[in-house]
CSV table of C-alpha atoms in Angstrom, one decimal:
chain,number,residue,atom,x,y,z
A,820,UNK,CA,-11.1,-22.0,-27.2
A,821,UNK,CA,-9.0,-21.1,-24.3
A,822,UNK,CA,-9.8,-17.4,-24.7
A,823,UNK,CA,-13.4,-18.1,-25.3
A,824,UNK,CA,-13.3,-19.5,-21.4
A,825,UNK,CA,-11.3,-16.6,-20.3
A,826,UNK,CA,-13.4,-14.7,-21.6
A,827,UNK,CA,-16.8,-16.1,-20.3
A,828,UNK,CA,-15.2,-16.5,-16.9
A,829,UNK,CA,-14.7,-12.6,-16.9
A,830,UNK,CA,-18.0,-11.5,-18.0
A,831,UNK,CA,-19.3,-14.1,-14.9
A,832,UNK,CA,-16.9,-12.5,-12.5
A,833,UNK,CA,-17.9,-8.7,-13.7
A,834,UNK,CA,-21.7,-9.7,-13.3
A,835,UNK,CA,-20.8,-10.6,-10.0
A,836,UNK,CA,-19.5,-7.5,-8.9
A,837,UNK,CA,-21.4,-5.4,-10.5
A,838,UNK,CA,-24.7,-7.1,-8.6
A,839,UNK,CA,-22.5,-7.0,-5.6
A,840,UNK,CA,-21.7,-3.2,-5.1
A,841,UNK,CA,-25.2,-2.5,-6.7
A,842,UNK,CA,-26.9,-3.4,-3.2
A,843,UNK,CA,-23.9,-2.9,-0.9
A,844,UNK,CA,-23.7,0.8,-2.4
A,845,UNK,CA,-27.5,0.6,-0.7
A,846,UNK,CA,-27.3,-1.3,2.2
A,847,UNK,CA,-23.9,-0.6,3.5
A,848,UNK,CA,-22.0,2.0,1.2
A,849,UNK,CA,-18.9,2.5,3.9
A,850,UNK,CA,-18.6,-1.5,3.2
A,851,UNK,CA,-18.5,-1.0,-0.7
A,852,UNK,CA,-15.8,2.0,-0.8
A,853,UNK,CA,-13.5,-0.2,1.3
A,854,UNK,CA,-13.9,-3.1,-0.5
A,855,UNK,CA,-13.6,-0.9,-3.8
A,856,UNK,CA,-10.4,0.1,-2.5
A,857,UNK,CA,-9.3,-3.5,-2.0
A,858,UNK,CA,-9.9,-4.1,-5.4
A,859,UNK,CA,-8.8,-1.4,-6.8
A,860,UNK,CA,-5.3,-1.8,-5.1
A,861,UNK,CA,-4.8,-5.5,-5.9
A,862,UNK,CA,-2.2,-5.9,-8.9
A,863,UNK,CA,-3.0,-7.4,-11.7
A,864,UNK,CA,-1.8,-10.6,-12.8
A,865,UNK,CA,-2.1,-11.1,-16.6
A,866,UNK,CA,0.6,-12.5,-18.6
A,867,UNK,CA,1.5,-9.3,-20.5
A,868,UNK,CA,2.6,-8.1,-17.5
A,869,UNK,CA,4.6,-10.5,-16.4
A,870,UNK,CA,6.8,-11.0,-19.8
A,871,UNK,CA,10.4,-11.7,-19.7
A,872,UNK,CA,11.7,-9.2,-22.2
A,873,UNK,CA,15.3,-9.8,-20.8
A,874,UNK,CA,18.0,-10.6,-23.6
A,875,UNK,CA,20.3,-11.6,-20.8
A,876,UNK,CA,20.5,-11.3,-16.8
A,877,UNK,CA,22.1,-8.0,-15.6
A,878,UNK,CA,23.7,-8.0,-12.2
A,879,UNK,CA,21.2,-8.3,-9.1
A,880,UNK,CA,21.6,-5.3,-6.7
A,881,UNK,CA,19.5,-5.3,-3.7
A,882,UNK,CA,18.4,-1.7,-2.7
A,883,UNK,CA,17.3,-1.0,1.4
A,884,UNK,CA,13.6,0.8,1.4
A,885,UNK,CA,13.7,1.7,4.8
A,886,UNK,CA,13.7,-2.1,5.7
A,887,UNK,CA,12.0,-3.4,2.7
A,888,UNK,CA,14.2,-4.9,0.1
A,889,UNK,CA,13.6,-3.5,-3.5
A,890,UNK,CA,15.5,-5.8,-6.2
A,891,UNK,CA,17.3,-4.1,-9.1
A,892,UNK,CA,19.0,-5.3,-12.3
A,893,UNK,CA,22.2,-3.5,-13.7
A,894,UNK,CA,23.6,-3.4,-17.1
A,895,UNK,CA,26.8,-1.4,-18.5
A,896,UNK,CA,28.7,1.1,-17.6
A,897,UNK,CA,28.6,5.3,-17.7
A,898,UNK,CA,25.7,7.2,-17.8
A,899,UNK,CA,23.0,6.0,-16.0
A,900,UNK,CA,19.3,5.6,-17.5
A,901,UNK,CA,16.6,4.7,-15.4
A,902,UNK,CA,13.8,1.7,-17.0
A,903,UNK,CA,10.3,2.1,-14.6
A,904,UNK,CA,7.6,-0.2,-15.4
A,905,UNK,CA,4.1,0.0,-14.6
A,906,UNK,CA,1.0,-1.0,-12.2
A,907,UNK,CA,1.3,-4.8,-11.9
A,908,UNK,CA,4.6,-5.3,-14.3
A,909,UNK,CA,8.4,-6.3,-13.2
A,910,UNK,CA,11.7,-4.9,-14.6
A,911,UNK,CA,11.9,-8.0,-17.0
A,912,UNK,CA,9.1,-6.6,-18.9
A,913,UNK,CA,10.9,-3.2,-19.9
A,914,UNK,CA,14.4,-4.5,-20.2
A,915,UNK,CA,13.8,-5.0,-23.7
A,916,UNK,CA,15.5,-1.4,-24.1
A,917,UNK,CA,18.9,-2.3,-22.2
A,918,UNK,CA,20.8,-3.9,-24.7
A,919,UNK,CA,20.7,-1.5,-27.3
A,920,UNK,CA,21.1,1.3,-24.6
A,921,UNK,CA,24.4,-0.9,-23.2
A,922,UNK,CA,26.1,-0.7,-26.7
A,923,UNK,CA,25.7,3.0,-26.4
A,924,UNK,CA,27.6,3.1,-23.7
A,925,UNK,CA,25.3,3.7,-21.3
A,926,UNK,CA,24.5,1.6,-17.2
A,927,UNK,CA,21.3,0.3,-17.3
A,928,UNK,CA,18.9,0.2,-14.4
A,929,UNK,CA,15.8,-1.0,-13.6
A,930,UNK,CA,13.8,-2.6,-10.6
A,931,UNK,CA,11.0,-4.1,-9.4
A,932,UNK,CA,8.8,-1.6,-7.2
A,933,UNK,CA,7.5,-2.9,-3.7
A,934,UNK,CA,4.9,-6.1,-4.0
A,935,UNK,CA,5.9,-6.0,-7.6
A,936,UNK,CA,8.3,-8.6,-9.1
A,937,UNK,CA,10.9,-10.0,-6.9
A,938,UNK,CA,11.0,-7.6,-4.2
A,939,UNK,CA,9.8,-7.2,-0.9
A,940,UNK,CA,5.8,-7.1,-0.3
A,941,UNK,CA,4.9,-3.2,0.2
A,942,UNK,CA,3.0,-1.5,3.2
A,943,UNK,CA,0.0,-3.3,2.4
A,944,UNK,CA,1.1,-6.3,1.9
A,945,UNK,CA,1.9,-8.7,-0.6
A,946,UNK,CA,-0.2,-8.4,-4.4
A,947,UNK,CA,-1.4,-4.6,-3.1
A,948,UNK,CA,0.3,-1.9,-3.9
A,949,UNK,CA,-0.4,1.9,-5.0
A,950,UNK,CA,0.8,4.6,-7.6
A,951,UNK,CA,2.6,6.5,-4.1
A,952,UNK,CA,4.1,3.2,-3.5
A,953,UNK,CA,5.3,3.3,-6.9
A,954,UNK,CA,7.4,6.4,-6.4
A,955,UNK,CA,8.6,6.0,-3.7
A,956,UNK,CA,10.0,2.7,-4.6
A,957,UNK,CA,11.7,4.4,-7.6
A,958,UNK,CA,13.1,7.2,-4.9
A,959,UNK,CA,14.9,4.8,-3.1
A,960,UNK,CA,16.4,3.4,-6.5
A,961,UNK,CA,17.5,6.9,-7.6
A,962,UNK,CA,19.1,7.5,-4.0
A,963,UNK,CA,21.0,4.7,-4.4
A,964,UNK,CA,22.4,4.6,-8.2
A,965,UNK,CA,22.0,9.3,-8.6
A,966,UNK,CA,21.3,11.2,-11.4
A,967,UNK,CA,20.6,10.0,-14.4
A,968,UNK,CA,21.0,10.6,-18.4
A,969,UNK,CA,17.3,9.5,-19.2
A,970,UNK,CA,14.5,8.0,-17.5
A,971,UNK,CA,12.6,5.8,-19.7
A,972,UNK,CA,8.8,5.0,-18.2
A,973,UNK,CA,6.2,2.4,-19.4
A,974,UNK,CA,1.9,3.1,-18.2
A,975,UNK,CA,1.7,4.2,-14.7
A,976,UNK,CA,5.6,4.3,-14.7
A,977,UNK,CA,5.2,7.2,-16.5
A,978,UNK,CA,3.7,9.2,-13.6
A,979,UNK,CA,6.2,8.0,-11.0
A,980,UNK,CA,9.3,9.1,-13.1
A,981,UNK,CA,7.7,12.8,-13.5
A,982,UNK,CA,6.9,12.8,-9.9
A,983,UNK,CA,10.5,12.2,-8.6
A,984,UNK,CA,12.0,14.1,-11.3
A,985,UNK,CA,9.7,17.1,-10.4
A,986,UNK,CA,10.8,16.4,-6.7
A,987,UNK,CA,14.0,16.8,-7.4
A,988,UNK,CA,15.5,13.9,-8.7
A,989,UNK,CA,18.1,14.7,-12.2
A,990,UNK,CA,17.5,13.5,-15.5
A,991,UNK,CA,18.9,15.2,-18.9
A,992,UNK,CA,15.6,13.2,-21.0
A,993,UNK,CA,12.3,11.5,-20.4
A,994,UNK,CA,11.1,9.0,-22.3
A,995,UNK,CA,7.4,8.1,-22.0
A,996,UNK,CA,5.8,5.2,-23.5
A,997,UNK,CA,2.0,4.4,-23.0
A,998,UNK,CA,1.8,7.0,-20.2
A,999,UNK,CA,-1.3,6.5,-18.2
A,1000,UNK,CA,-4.1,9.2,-18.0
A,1001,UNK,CA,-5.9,11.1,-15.1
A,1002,UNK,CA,-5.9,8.8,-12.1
A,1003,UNK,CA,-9.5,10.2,-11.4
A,1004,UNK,CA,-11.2,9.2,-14.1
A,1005,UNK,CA,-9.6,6.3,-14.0
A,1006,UNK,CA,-10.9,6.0,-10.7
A,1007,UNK,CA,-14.6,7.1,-12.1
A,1008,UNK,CA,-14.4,4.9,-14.5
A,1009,UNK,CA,-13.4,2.1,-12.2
A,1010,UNK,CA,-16.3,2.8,-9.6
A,1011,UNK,CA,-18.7,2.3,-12.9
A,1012,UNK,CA,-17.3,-0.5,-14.6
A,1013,UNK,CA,-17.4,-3.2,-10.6
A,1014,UNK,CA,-21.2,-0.8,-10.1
A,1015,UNK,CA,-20.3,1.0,-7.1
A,1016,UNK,CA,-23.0,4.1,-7.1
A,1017,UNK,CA,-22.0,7.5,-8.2
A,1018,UNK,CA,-22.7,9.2,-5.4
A,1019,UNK,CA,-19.8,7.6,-3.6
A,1020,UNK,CA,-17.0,8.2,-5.9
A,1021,UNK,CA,-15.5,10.9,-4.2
A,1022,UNK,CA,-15.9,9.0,-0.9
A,1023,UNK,CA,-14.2,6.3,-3.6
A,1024,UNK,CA,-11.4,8.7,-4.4
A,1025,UNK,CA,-10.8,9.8,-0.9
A,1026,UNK,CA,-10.4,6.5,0.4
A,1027,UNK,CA,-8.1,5.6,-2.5
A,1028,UNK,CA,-5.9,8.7,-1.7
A,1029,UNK,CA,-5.6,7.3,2.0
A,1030,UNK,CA,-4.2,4.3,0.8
A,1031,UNK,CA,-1.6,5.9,-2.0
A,1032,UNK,CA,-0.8,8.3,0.9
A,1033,UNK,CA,-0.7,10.6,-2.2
A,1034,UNK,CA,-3.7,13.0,-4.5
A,1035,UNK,CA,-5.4,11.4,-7.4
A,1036,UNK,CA,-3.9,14.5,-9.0
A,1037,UNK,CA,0.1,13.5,-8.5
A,1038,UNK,CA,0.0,11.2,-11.1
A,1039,UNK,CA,-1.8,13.7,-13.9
A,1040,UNK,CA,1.4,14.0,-16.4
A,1041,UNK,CA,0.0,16.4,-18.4
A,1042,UNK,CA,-0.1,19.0,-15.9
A,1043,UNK,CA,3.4,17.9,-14.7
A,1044,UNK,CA,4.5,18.5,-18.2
A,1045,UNK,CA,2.9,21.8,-18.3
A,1046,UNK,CA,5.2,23.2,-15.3
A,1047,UNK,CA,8.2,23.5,-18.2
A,1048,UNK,CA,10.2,22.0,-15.0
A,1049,UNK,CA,11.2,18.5,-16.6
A,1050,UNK,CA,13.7,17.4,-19.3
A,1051,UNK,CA,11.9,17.5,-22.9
A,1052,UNK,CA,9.9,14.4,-23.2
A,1053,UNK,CA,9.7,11.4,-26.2
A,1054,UNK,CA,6.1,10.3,-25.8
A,1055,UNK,CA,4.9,6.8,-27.3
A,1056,UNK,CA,1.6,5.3,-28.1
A,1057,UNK,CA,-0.3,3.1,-29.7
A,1058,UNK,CA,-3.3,3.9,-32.0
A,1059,UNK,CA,-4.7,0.7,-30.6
A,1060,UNK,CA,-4.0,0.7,-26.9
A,1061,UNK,CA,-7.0,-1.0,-25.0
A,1062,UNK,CA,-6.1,0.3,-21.4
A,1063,UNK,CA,-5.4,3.7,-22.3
A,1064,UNK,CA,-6.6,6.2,-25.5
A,1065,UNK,CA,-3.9,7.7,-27.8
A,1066,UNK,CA,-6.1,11.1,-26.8
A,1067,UNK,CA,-4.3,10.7,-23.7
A,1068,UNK,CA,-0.8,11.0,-25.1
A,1069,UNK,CA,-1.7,13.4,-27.5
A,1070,UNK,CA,-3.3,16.0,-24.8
A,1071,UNK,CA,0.1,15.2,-23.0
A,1072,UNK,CA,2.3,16.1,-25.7
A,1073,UNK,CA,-0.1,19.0,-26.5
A,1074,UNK,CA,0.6,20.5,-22.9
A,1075,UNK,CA,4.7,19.7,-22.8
A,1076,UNK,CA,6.7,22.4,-23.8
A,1077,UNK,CA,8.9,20.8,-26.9
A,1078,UNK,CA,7.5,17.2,-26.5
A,1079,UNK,CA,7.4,14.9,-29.4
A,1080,UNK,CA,5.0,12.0,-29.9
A,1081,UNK,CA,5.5,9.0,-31.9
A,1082,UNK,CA,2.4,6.7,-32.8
A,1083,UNK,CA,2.5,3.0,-34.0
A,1084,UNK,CA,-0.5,1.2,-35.2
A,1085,UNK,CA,-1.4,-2.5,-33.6
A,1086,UNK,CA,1.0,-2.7,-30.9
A,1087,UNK,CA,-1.3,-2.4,-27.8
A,1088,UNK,CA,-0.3,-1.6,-24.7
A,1089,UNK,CA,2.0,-4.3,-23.8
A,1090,UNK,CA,3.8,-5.5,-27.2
A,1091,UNK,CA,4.8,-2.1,-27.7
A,1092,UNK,CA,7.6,-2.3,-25.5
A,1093,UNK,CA,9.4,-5.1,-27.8
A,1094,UNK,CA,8.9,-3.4,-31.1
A,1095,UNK,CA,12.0,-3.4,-32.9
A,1096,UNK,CA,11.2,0.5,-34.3
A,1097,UNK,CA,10.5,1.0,-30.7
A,1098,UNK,CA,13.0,-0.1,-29.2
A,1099,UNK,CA,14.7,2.3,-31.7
A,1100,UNK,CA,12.7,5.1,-30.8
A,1101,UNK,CA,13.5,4.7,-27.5
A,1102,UNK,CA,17.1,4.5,-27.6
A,1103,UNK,CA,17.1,7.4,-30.2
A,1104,UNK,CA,15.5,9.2,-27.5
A,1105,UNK,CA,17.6,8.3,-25.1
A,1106,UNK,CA,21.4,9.1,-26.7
A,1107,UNK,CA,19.9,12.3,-28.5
């Protein structure tokens, strides 16, 4: 019953938009990109996101970003491997890969990216955020704990490891699991889905890449793949993912020089990241 609501309520509030941007991309289209933008940059605040996939509490370390306080969680000792979650998640939701990584003798870290989780609201402010937010928060995290044994990425988290790796950050592996697809058509198929008219979605895109003080195109891992400049690369995906096609990680591992793809079947997009085989996968991965 309760997902019947949830459900109705959406389809009410999508309606709404959709009517909305329908005449504002008319009557006032410089109105409708902004708000567009507003929207777009607002996290998400479903439960999935927001699991607590902790076995136990790891230490709290606080990390400066430029002012801004960034909170990270540390378990273990040695080699250090690097846990990055995605648009609108916490580092509670991919610590379900420390413990197994711990007893491998590995240090653990992970952290919650600016207006994410427990740390400090971002540029814009608290709930908004964007992808060159992202990375920048995980920049300051790598300045702070150095290189690194593995990185191990979930959705959008994906991106933002390969982008600091590629700018120069260390890493002997890469794990990605669900990695998100072209930020552009994501974008596209944003502007379509709330009704903003198609002949504003680059003005759409423009405006977005403003915001992220970053190109759509930075957080396209296929073609960061295809530079043969990271570590080989674990990719895995869920036949079943609702926010983003297995066609994504399969073009992905198509373009990365020695990648290797692992599929699972009914997992989603979110449950996949407390799947025992998984979790094995993943720490496979990650001690080689």
């Amino acid at each position: 019953m309760g997902s019947a609501i949830k459900s109705a309520r959406k389809a009410v509030v999508v309606a709404w938009l959709r009517t909305y941007f329908r005449v504002m991309s008319q009557v006032a289209p410089d109105a409708a990109v902004r708000r567009a933008v507003d929207i777009w940059c607002t996290l998400p605040t479903n439960t999935g996101r927001r699991k607590d996939n902790r076995t136990e509490p790891g230490e709290r370390v606080e990390v400066d970003a430029g002012g801004r306080t960034i909170v990270a969680e540390t378990w273990g000792e040695g080699p250090v491997v690097y846990l990055a979650h995605g648009w609108g998640g916490w580092r509670g939701q991919v610590a379900s890969f420390a413990a197994p990584l711990v007893a491998e003798g590995l240090q653990v870290v992970t952290f919650d990216c600016l207006s994410h989780g427990d740390s400090d609201p971002g540029e814009h402010g608290p709930g908004r955020s964007s992808g060159g937010e992202m990375i920048e928060s995980f920049r300051w995290v790598y300045d702070r704990f150095g290189p690194a044994r593995a990185v191990v990425g979930h959705s959008l988290g994906c991106a933002s490891a390969c982008r600091v790796l590629l700018a120069g950050a260390q890493a002997e592996r890469l794990c990605l699991v669900s990695p998100n697809p072209d930020m552009a058509a994501i974008g596209r198929g944003f502007a379509r889905q709330i009704g903003l008219a198609p002949r504003l979605d680059e003005q759409f895109l423009a405006a977005n890449e403003k915001f992220a003080h970053r190109s759509m195109h930075d957080f396209d891992i296929a073609p960061m793949g295809a530079t043969g400049q990271l570590p080989g690369a674990t990719i895995i995906h869920d036949e079943l993912d609702k926010e983003v096609p297995l066609a994504v990680a399969r073009q992905i591992a198509a373009d990365w020089p020695g990648a290797t793809l692992v599929t699972t079947h009914g997992l989603g997009h979110h449950r996949i990241l407390i799947d025992p085989d998984v979790i094995t996968q993943v720490t496979k991965a990650v001690v080689g």
